[in-house]
mmCIF file of C-alpha atoms in Angstrom:
data_model
loop_
_atom_site.group_PDB
_atom_site.id
_atom_site.type_symbol
_atom_site.label_atom_id
_atom_site.label_comp_id
_atom_site.label_asym_id
_atom_site.label_seq_id
_atom_site.Cartn_x
_atom_site.Cartn_y
_atom_site.Cartn_z
ATOM 1 C CA MET A 237 -16.984 57.416 -64.489
ATOM 2 C CA ASN A 238 -16.282 58.927 -61.351
ATOM 3 C CA LYS A 239 -18.555 57.209 -60.219
ATOM 4 C CA LEU A 240 -17.974 53.339 -61.308
ATOM 5 C CA LEU A 241 -14.788 54.350 -60.154
ATOM 6 C CA SER A 242 -16.124 55.238 -56.463
ATOM 7 C CA ALA A 243 -17.794 52.227 -56.596
ATOM 8 C CA THR A 244 -15.363 49.502 -57.326
ATOM 9 C CA CYS A 245 -12.402 50.907 -54.976
ATOM 10 C CA LEU A 246 -15.131 50.744 -52.299
ATOM 11 C CA ALA A 247 -15.663 46.948 -53.153
ATOM 12 C CA ALA A 248 -11.805 46.309 -53.651
ATOM 13 C CA CYS A 249 -11.439 48.286 -49.854
ATOM 14 C CA SER A 250 -14.441 46.736 -48.685
ATOM 15 C CA SER A 251 -12.700 43.402 -49.172
ATOM 16 C CA ALA A 252 -9.420 44.227 -48.751
ATOM 17 C CA LEU A 253 -11.095 45.587 -44.832
ATOM 18 C CA ALA A 254 -12.763 41.919 -44.963
ATOM 19 C CA LEU A 255 -9.866 40.132 -45.519
ATOM 20 C CA GLY A 256 -8.177 41.870 -42.690
ATOM 21 C CA LEU A 257 -10.133 41.611 -39.803
ATOM 22 C CA THR A 258 -10.607 38.156 -41.065
ATOM 23 C CA VAL A 259 -6.777 37.530 -40.811
ATOM 24 C CA SER A 260 -6.340 39.353 -37.369
ATOM 25 C CA SER A 261 -9.592 37.993 -36.074
ATOM 26 C CA ALA A 262 -7.171 34.706 -36.940
ATOM 27 C CA SER A 263 -4.095 35.421 -35.883
ATOM 28 C CA ALA A 264 -5.521 36.631 -32.937
ATOM 29 C CA ASN A 265 -7.193 33.642 -31.875
ATOM 30 C CA GLU A 266 -4.151 31.322 -32.822
ATOM 31 C CA TRP A 267 -3.111 29.075 -29.552
ATOM 32 C CA PRO A 268 -1.084 27.696 -29.875
ATOM 33 C CA THR A 269 1.889 30.544 -30.252
ATOM 34 C CA ASP A 270 5.022 28.660 -29.530
ATOM 35 C CA ASP A 271 5.762 25.188 -28.053
ATOM 36 C CA ILE A 272 4.320 23.847 -25.162
ATOM 37 C CA ARG A 273 5.589 22.815 -21.973
ATOM 38 C CA LEU A 274 4.252 19.653 -20.421
ATOM 39 C CA VAL A 275 5.816 19.064 -16.181
ATOM 40 C CA VAL A 276 6.991 16.244 -14.689
ATOM 41 C CA PRO A 277 6.395 16.871 -11.460
ATOM 42 C CA TYR A 278 8.438 13.936 -10.899
ATOM 43 C CA ALA A 279 11.994 12.271 -11.493
ATOM 44 C CA PRO A 280 11.805 10.316 -14.673
ATOM 45 C CA GLY A 281 11.153 6.559 -15.836
ATOM 46 C CA GLY A 282 8.022 6.507 -12.798
ATOM 47 C CA THR A 283 4.292 6.131 -14.036
ATOM 48 C CA THR A 284 3.579 10.051 -14.205
ATOM 49 C CA ASP A 285 6.868 10.499 -16.360
ATOM 50 C CA VAL A 286 6.460 7.568 -19.552
ATOM 51 C CA LEU A 287 2.222 8.951 -19.458
ATOM 52 C CA SER A 288 3.967 12.613 -19.646
ATOM 53 C CA ARG A 289 6.012 11.628 -22.233
ATOM 54 C CA ARG A 290 2.551 9.572 -24.780
ATOM 55 C CA VAL A 291 0.533 12.083 -24.047
ATOM 56 C CA ALA A 292 3.184 13.929 -25.480
ATOM 57 C CA ASP A 293 4.435 12.360 -28.288
ATOM 58 C CA LEU A 294 0.469 12.457 -29.677
ATOM 59 C CA LEU A 295 -0.599 15.436 -28.565
ATOM 60 C CA GLN A 296 2.185 16.871 -30.776
ATOM 61 C CA GLN A 297 0.479 15.509 -33.463
ATOM 62 C CA GLU A 298 -2.314 16.671 -32.719
ATOM 63 C CA LEU A 299 -1.319 20.222 -32.717
ATOM 64 C CA ASP A 300 1.240 20.340 -34.814
ATOM 65 C CA THR A 301 3.698 21.989 -32.280
ATOM 66 C CA ASN A 302 6.020 21.140 -30.374
ATOM 67 C CA VAL A 303 6.027 19.415 -26.919
ATOM 68 C CA VAL A 304 8.234 19.346 -24.624
ATOM 69 C CA VAL A 305 8.703 17.542 -21.796
ATOM 70 C CA GLU A 306 10.178 19.025 -18.421
ATOM 71 C CA ASN A 307 10.835 16.733 -15.374
ATOM 72 C CA ARG A 308 11.047 19.093 -12.361
ATOM 73 C CA PRO A 309 10.808 16.371 -9.118
ATOM 74 C CA GLY A 310 10.926 17.125 -5.506
ATOM 75 C CA ALA A 311 8.961 16.907 -2.179
ATOM 76 C CA GLY A 312 5.978 14.890 -3.850
ATOM 77 C CA SER A 313 5.250 16.951 -6.730
ATOM 78 C CA THR A 314 5.256 20.237 -4.027
ATOM 79 C CA VAL A 315 8.066 21.588 -6.058
ATOM 80 C CA GLY A 316 7.008 21.442 -10.098
ATOM 81 C CA THR A 317 3.288 22.522 -9.195
ATOM 82 C CA GLY A 318 4.403 25.351 -6.688
ATOM 83 C CA ARG A 319 6.115 26.885 -10.379
ATOM 84 C CA LEU A 320 3.982 26.524 -11.532
ATOM 85 C CA ALA A 321 1.160 27.871 -9.832
ATOM 86 C CA ARG A 322 3.724 30.645 -9.571
ATOM 87 C CA GLY A 323 2.570 31.859 -12.704
ATOM 88 C CA GLY A 324 4.722 33.907 -15.222
ATOM 89 C CA ARG A 325 5.532 34.894 -18.908
ATOM 90 C CA ASP A 326 4.825 31.494 -20.364
ATOM 91 C CA ALA A 327 2.139 30.298 -18.701
ATOM 92 C CA ASP A 328 0.075 30.423 -21.001
ATOM 93 C CA HIS A 329 1.879 27.858 -22.929
ATOM 94 C CA THR A 330 2.669 25.082 -19.418
ATOM 95 C CA ILE A 331 0.568 22.576 -18.486
ATOM 96 C CA LEU A 332 1.016 19.614 -16.019
ATOM 97 C CA MET A 333 0.557 16.111 -14.988
ATOM 98 C CA ALA A 334 -1.173 16.560 -12.207
ATOM 99 C CA SER A 335 -1.617 13.017 -9.842
ATOM 100 C CA PRO A 336 -2.474 12.111 -6.026
ATOM 101 C CA GLY A 337 0.822 14.151 -5.171
ATOM 102 C CA HIS A 338 -1.643 17.180 -5.877
ATOM 103 C CA THR A 339 -4.311 16.898 -3.461
ATOM 104 C CA ILE A 340 -2.376 14.851 -0.426
ATOM 105 C CA GLY A 341 0.412 17.426 -0.563
ATOM 106 C CA ALA A 342 -1.761 19.531 0.556
ATOM 107 C CA ALA A 343 -2.741 17.647 3.706
ATOM 108 C CA ILE A 344 0.686 17.206 4.272
ATOM 109 C CA TYR A 345 2.826 20.157 4.019
ATOM 110 C CA PRO A 346 1.300 22.703 5.864
ATOM 111 C CA ASP A 347 3.429 25.180 5.155
ATOM 112 C CA LEU A 348 2.792 24.774 0.844
ATOM 113 C CA SER A 349 2.950 27.908 -0.849
ATOM 114 C CA TYR A 350 0.035 27.907 -3.484
ATOM 115 C CA ASP A 351 -3.705 26.744 -2.947
ATOM 116 C CA PRO A 352 -4.469 23.044 -5.349
ATOM 117 C CA VAL A 353 -7.560 24.970 -6.448
ATOM 118 C CA ASP A 354 -7.617 28.173 -7.161
ATOM 119 C CA ASP A 355 -4.830 28.652 -8.221
ATOM 120 C CA PHE A 356 -5.344 26.290 -11.773
ATOM 121 C CA VAL A 357 -7.471 25.245 -14.253
ATOM 122 C CA PHE A 358 -7.873 21.666 -14.685
ATOM 123 C CA LEU A 359 -7.678 20.143 -18.737
ATOM 124 C CA GLN A 360 -8.630 16.336 -18.789
ATOM 125 C CA ASN A 361 -7.574 13.598 -15.727
ATOM 126 C CA MET A 362 -5.998 10.804 -19.389
ATOM 127 C CA ILE A 363 -6.223 7.947 -16.437
ATOM 128 C CA ASP A 364 -7.246 6.445 -13.649
ATOM 129 C CA ILE A 365 -4.901 3.558 -12.328
ATOM 130 C CA PRO A 366 -6.747 0.941 -9.029
ATOM 131 C CA ASN A 367 -3.833 0.035 -6.778
ATOM 132 C CA VAL A 368 -4.347 -3.210 -4.810
ATOM 133 C CA MET A 369 -4.820 -4.817 -1.646
ATOM 134 C CA VAL A 370 -2.431 -7.383 -1.722
ATOM 135 C CA VAL A 371 0.016 -9.654 0.376
ATOM 136 C CA PRO A 372 2.797 -12.128 0.121
ATOM 137 C CA ALA A 373 1.606 -15.909 -1.367
ATOM 138 C CA ASP A 374 1.999 -17.624 1.276
ATOM 139 C CA SER A 375 0.005 -15.798 3.470
ATOM 140 C CA PRO A 376 -2.723 -17.543 5.365
ATOM 141 C CA TYR A 377 -5.968 -14.480 4.865
ATOM 142 C CA GLU A 378 -7.798 -15.435 1.958
ATOM 143 C CA ASN A 379 -9.584 -12.599 2.069
ATOM 144 C CA VAL A 380 -10.272 -9.161 2.848
ATOM 145 C CA ILE A 381 -12.778 -9.709 6.401
ATOM 146 C CA GLU A 382 -9.756 -11.973 7.892
ATOM 147 C CA PHE A 383 -7.223 -9.769 7.126
ATOM 148 C CA VAL A 384 -9.075 -6.750 8.876
ATOM 149 C CA GLU A 385 -10.333 -9.467 11.682
ATOM 150 C CA ALA A 386 -6.624 -10.282 12.059
ATOM 151 C CA ALA A 387 -4.990 -6.824 11.402
ATOM 152 C CA LYS A 388 -7.806 -5.746 15.150
ATOM 153 C CA GLU A 389 -5.983 -8.964 17.455
ATOM 154 C CA GLN A 390 -2.312 -8.251 15.759
ATOM 155 C CA ASN A 391 -0.274 -6.601 14.867
ATOM 156 C CA MET A 392 0.315 -5.810 10.657
ATOM 157 C CA THR A 393 2.520 -3.795 8.816
ATOM 158 C CA PHE A 394 2.160 -2.493 5.615
ATOM 159 C CA SER A 395 5.087 -0.645 2.606
ATOM 160 C CA HIS A 396 4.536 2.034 1.139
ATOM 161 C CA SER A 397 6.468 4.106 -2.363
ATOM 162 C CA GLY A 398 7.334 6.876 0.037
ATOM 163 C CA VAL A 399 5.682 9.419 2.996
ATOM 164 C CA GLY A 400 2.046 10.501 1.127
ATOM 165 C CA SER A 401 2.327 8.340 -1.806
ATOM 166 C CA SER A 402 -0.960 7.291 -2.397
ATOM 167 C CA ILE A 403 0.355 4.184 -1.467
ATOM 168 C CA HIS A 404 1.040 5.116 1.942
ATOM 169 C CA MET A 405 -2.323 7.083 2.649
ATOM 170 C CA SER A 406 -4.585 3.985 0.627
ATOM 171 C CA GLY A 407 -3.536 2.513 3.984
ATOM 172 C CA GLU A 408 -3.258 5.130 5.828
ATOM 173 C CA LEU A 409 -6.817 5.246 4.597
ATOM 174 C CA PHE A 410 -7.326 1.004 5.418
ATOM 175 C CA LYS A 411 -6.509 1.244 9.294
ATOM 176 C CA THR A 412 -9.163 4.333 10.225
ATOM 177 C CA LEU A 413 -11.906 3.030 8.449
ATOM 178 C CA THR A 414 -10.786 -1.109 9.927
ATOM 179 C CA GLU A 415 -9.864 0.409 13.420
ATOM 180 C CA THR A 416 -7.117 -2.130 12.765
ATOM 181 C CA ASN A 417 -3.263 -2.472 14.337
ATOM 182 C CA MET A 418 -1.135 -1.524 11.191
ATOM 183 C CA THR A 419 1.835 -0.206 10.742
ATOM 184 C CA ALA A 420 3.458 1.651 8.238
ATOM 185 C CA VAL A 421 6.829 0.517 6.353
ATOM 186 C CA PRO A 422 8.769 3.718 4.351
ATOM 187 C CA PHE A 423 10.368 2.414 0.952
ATOM 188 C CA ALA A 424 12.405 4.667 -1.351
ATOM 189 C CA GLY A 425 9.800 4.247 -4.377
ATOM 190 C CA SER A 426 7.603 0.783 -5.049
ATOM 191 C CA GLY A 427 10.870 -0.594 -7.304
ATOM 192 C CA ALA A 428 12.070 -1.073 -3.219
ATOM 193 C CA ALA A 429 9.568 -1.956 -1.734
ATOM 194 C CA LEU A 430 8.158 -4.976 -3.559
ATOM 195 C CA PRO A 431 11.121 -7.346 -2.370
ATOM 196 C CA ALA A 432 9.561 -7.092 0.893
ATOM 197 C CA LEU A 433 5.707 -7.229 -0.161
ATOM 198 C CA LEU A 434 7.830 -10.437 -2.075
ATOM 199 C CA GLY A 435 9.745 -12.266 0.398
ATOM 200 C CA GLY A 436 6.658 -11.655 2.761
ATOM 201 C CA ASP A 437 8.150 -8.564 5.143
ATOM 202 C CA VAL A 438 5.571 -7.013 5.548
ATOM 203 C CA ASP A 439 1.624 -8.325 5.580
ATOM 204 C CA VAL A 440 -0.048 -6.086 3.402
ATOM 205 C CA SER A 441 0.521 -2.672 0.726
ATOM 206 C CA PHE A 442 -1.658 -0.928 -1.236
ATOM 207 C CA GLU A 443 0.484 -0.599 -3.931
ATOM 208 C CA ASN A 444 -0.454 0.568 -7.299
ATOM 209 C CA MET A 445 -2.237 -1.528 -9.940
ATOM 210 C CA PRO A 446 1.066 -1.812 -12.839
ATOM 211 C CA THR A 447 3.499 -2.665 -9.722
ATOM 212 C CA VAL A 448 1.918 -6.115 -9.022
ATOM 213 C CA LEU A 449 -0.068 -7.289 -11.681
ATOM 214 C CA SER A 450 2.091 -9.353 -14.046
ATOM 215 C CA HIS A 451 3.563 -10.947 -9.784
ATOM 216 C CA ILE A 452 -0.929 -11.753 -9.044
ATOM 217 C CA ARG A 453 -1.023 -13.243 -12.326
ATOM 218 C CA SER A 454 2.286 -15.382 -12.073
ATOM 219 C CA GLY A 455 0.933 -16.145 -8.361
ATOM 220 C CA ASP A 456 4.081 -14.908 -6.454
ATOM 221 C CA LEU A 457 1.405 -12.554 -4.045
ATOM 222 C CA ARG A 458 -2.574 -12.725 -3.854
ATOM 223 C CA ALA A 459 -4.716 -10.040 -4.139
ATOM 224 C CA LEU A 460 -7.112 -9.534 -1.487
ATOM 225 C CA ALA A 461 -9.002 -6.492 -3.473
ATOM 226 C CA VAL A 462 -8.815 -3.554 -5.668
ATOM 227 C CA THR A 463 -9.663 0.230 -4.558
ATOM 228 C CA SER A 464 -11.603 0.900 -6.582
ATOM 229 C CA ALA A 465 -15.548 2.045 -7.072
ATOM 230 C CA GLU A 466 -15.672 -1.317 -9.790
ATOM 231 C CA ARG A 467 -13.482 -4.247 -10.423
ATOM 232 C CA SER A 468 -11.124 -3.885 -12.646
ATOM 233 C CA GLU A 469 -11.439 -5.116 -15.527
ATOM 234 C CA TYR A 470 -7.935 -6.877 -15.502
ATOM 235 C CA LEU A 471 -8.539 -8.897 -12.430
ATOM 236 C CA PRO A 472 -12.056 -9.425 -12.771
ATOM 237 C CA ASP A 473 -12.400 -12.189 -10.502
ATOM 238 C CA VAL A 474 -11.073 -9.483 -7.669
ATOM 239 C CA PRO A 475 -13.952 -7.596 -5.571
ATOM 240 C CA THR A 476 -13.517 -3.925 -4.771
ATOM 241 C CA LEU A 477 -13.288 -2.917 -1.073
ATOM 242 C CA SER A 478 -16.108 -1.639 -0.795
ATOM 243 C CA GLU A 479 -18.080 -4.958 -1.600
ATOM 244 C CA VAL A 480 -16.897 -5.629 2.033
ATOM 245 C CA GLY A 481 -19.845 -4.556 3.091
ATOM 246 C CA GLU A 482 -17.723 -4.172 6.457
ATOM 247 C CA HIS A 483 -15.928 -2.204 8.460
ATOM 248 C CA ASN A 484 -16.560 0.682 7.154
ATOM 249 C CA LEU A 485 -15.162 -0.576 3.587
ATOM 250 C CA ASP A 486 -18.204 1.025 1.402
ATOM 251 C CA GLN A 487 -16.236 4.744 2.216
ATOM 252 C CA PHE A 488 -13.202 3.367 0.273
ATOM 253 C CA ILE A 489 -12.690 3.985 -2.881
ATOM 254 C CA THR A 490 -9.738 5.718 -4.668
ATOM 255 C CA THR A 491 -7.894 5.258 -7.468
ATOM 256 C CA ALA A 492 -4.398 6.755 -8.513
ATOM 257 C CA TRP A 493 -4.970 9.621 -10.539
ATOM 258 C CA PHE A 494 -3.576 11.914 -13.707
ATOM 259 C CA GLY A 495 -4.880 14.047 -14.342
ATOM 260 C CA LEU A 496 -3.265 17.488 -16.734
ATOM 261 C CA ILE A 497 -4.009 21.037 -14.944
ATOM 262 C CA ALA A 498 -2.730 24.661 -16.026
ATOM 263 C CA HIS A 499 -2.414 28.242 -13.530
ATOM 264 C CA SER A 500 -5.500 30.135 -13.909
ATOM 265 C CA SER A 501 -4.304 32.509 -16.320
ATOM 266 C CA PHE A 502 -4.255 29.243 -18.829
ATOM 267 C CA PRO A 503 -6.596 31.472 -21.499
ATOM 268 C CA GLU A 504 -9.869 30.122 -22.416
ATOM 269 C CA GLU A 505 -9.118 29.550 -25.237
ATOM 270 C CA ALA A 506 -6.353 28.257 -24.521
ATOM 271 C CA GLN A 507 -8.640 25.580 -22.864
ATOM 272 C CA SER A 508 -11.179 24.627 -24.562
ATOM 273 C CA VAL A 509 -8.035 24.210 -28.574
ATOM 274 C CA MET A 510 -6.613 21.885 -25.553
ATOM 275 C CA GLN A 511 -9.858 19.741 -23.899
ATOM 276 C CA GLU A 512 -10.223 19.026 -27.598
ATOM 277 C CA ALA A 513 -7.117 18.152 -28.670
ATOM 278 C CA LEU A 514 -6.906 15.470 -25.300
ATOM 279 C CA ALA A 515 -10.738 14.773 -26.202
ATOM 280 C CA ASN A 516 -8.810 13.367 -29.323
ATOM 281 C CA VAL A 517 -6.069 12.013 -28.321
ATOM 282 C CA MET A 518 -7.763 9.760 -25.758
ATOM 283 C CA GLU A 519 -9.283 7.833 -28.457
ATOM 284 C CA ARG A 520 -6.847 7.151 -30.484
ATOM 285 C CA GLU A 521 -5.904 3.467 -30.306
ATOM 286 C CA GLU A 522 -2.609 4.153 -29.228
ATOM 287 C CA PHE A 523 -3.730 5.878 -26.202
ATOM 288 C CA LEU A 524 -5.964 2.905 -25.398
ATOM 289 C CA ASP A 525 -3.474 0.023 -25.918
ATOM 290 C CA PHE A 526 -0.767 1.803 -23.634
ATOM 291 C CA ALA A 527 -3.266 2.908 -21.287
ATOM 292 C CA GLU A 528 -3.940 -0.890 -21.407
ATOM 293 C CA GLN A 529 -0.241 -1.813 -20.176
ATOM 294 C CA LEU A 530 -0.819 0.440 -17.876
ATOM 295 C CA GLY A 531 -4.403 -1.699 -15.893
ATOM 296 C CA ALA A 532 -5.458 1.970 -16.639
ATOM 297 C CA GLU A 533 -8.384 3.276 -16.974
ATOM 298 C CA PRO A 534 -10.034 6.356 -19.831
ATOM 299 C CA GLY A 535 -10.461 9.805 -17.406
ATOM 300 C CA GLN A 536 -13.765 10.789 -17.485
ATOM 301 C CA VAL A 537 -13.200 13.921 -16.130
ATOM 302 C CA SER A 538 -12.862 17.238 -17.730
ATOM 303 C CA GLY A 539 -13.302 21.195 -16.543
ATOM 304 C CA ASP A 540 -15.492 22.402 -14.005
ATOM 305 C CA ALA A 541 -15.673 18.395 -13.277
ATOM 306 C CA PHE A 542 -12.593 17.631 -12.721
ATOM 307 C CA LYS A 543 -11.594 20.674 -10.152
ATOM 308 C CA GLN A 544 -14.127 19.700 -8.237
ATOM 309 C CA PHE A 545 -13.105 15.926 -7.685
ATOM 310 C CA ILE A 546 -9.709 17.049 -6.962
ATOM 311 C CA VAL A 547 -11.337 19.475 -4.471
ATOM 312 C CA GLU A 548 -13.115 16.371 -2.609
ATOM 313 C CA GLU A 549 -10.225 14.866 -2.874
ATOM 314 C CA VAL A 550 -8.403 17.271 -0.866
ATOM 315 C CA GLU A 551 -10.905 16.715 1.592
ATOM 316 C CA ARG A 552 -10.578 12.726 1.841
ATOM 317 C CA TRP A 553 -6.659 13.393 2.198
ATOM 318 C CA ASP A 554 -6.856 15.960 5.156
ATOM 319 C CA GLY A 555 -8.822 13.389 7.395
ATOM 320 C CA VAL A 556 -6.992 11.324 6.480
ATOM 321 C CA ALA A 557 -3.148 12.796 7.103
ATOM 322 C CA GLN A 558 -5.067 14.912 10.370
ATOM 323 C CA GLN A 559 -6.356 11.612 11.545
ATOM 324 C CA ALA A 560 -3.249 10.503 11.190
ATOM 325 C CA GLY A 561 -0.835 13.095 12.444
ATOM 326 C CA ILE A 562 1.236 12.924 8.254
ATOM 327 C CA SER A 563 2.762 15.869 8.218
ATOM 328 C CA GLN A 564 6.052 17.346 6.387
#
């Protein structure tokens, strides 16, 4: 009887121990254990902010936890990114929506307090938006070759939304590759730059697709080329700059990309959970419809591939900034 009781107790204790280990293991592996903070390193209302809020809503549904958007603008995204780079006790539940400012900032701010590659982990590139080389509707230039040939003989002006923006750097890259005479004309954002372009006060711009798409379709602007590797499905008749085949433009491929990053201490388990959730988000109809409204393509890289993309972008913009003499 005692032997039977002992055996029964042993079995029960073993089961309880196994159950306890299972519960403890599950508890140890559960992430997130708190609200997730999604930092937007720009002011409310722009593409980065609007995208972040849409992603936050969908991510919240995927992870069944609160995803709180926090705007921390300043110095071309380097203020909010710098705070993330410092880490801290909430770094394991904080992500940031990075964009070209992340790689351009490293080129134009020599005293940057963080390394744009080594201080972060790269989760998922969410969308890519091509820039569009556009001229006013009454411009005499019907294609890129005509524009380049004219710009070699006379000074042209190009508008941009601020020093170090992807629009500004695209213009500088074009100027460098084609060896043309072009003067950058800065504005306080694309909203201020657009009227000058529509009114013919500047000769050309390399604007983000969402800003100019409706004006191209209405005939108020003429699209000469897109800056992506392939033609955009939203402007299928407009060639890429790399298609031009002359003036070194086969090297001109750039997009306004937007992707989620975290501090280098972000736990591996959190990275796995987040990447799986983001992959699900990017397959949802709500996300795909939103990307289409922006004239964007869903991002193609995550993890190590996303990191390598960042490395190459940092090198590219550093070269452009040095040649153009841009620094802040």
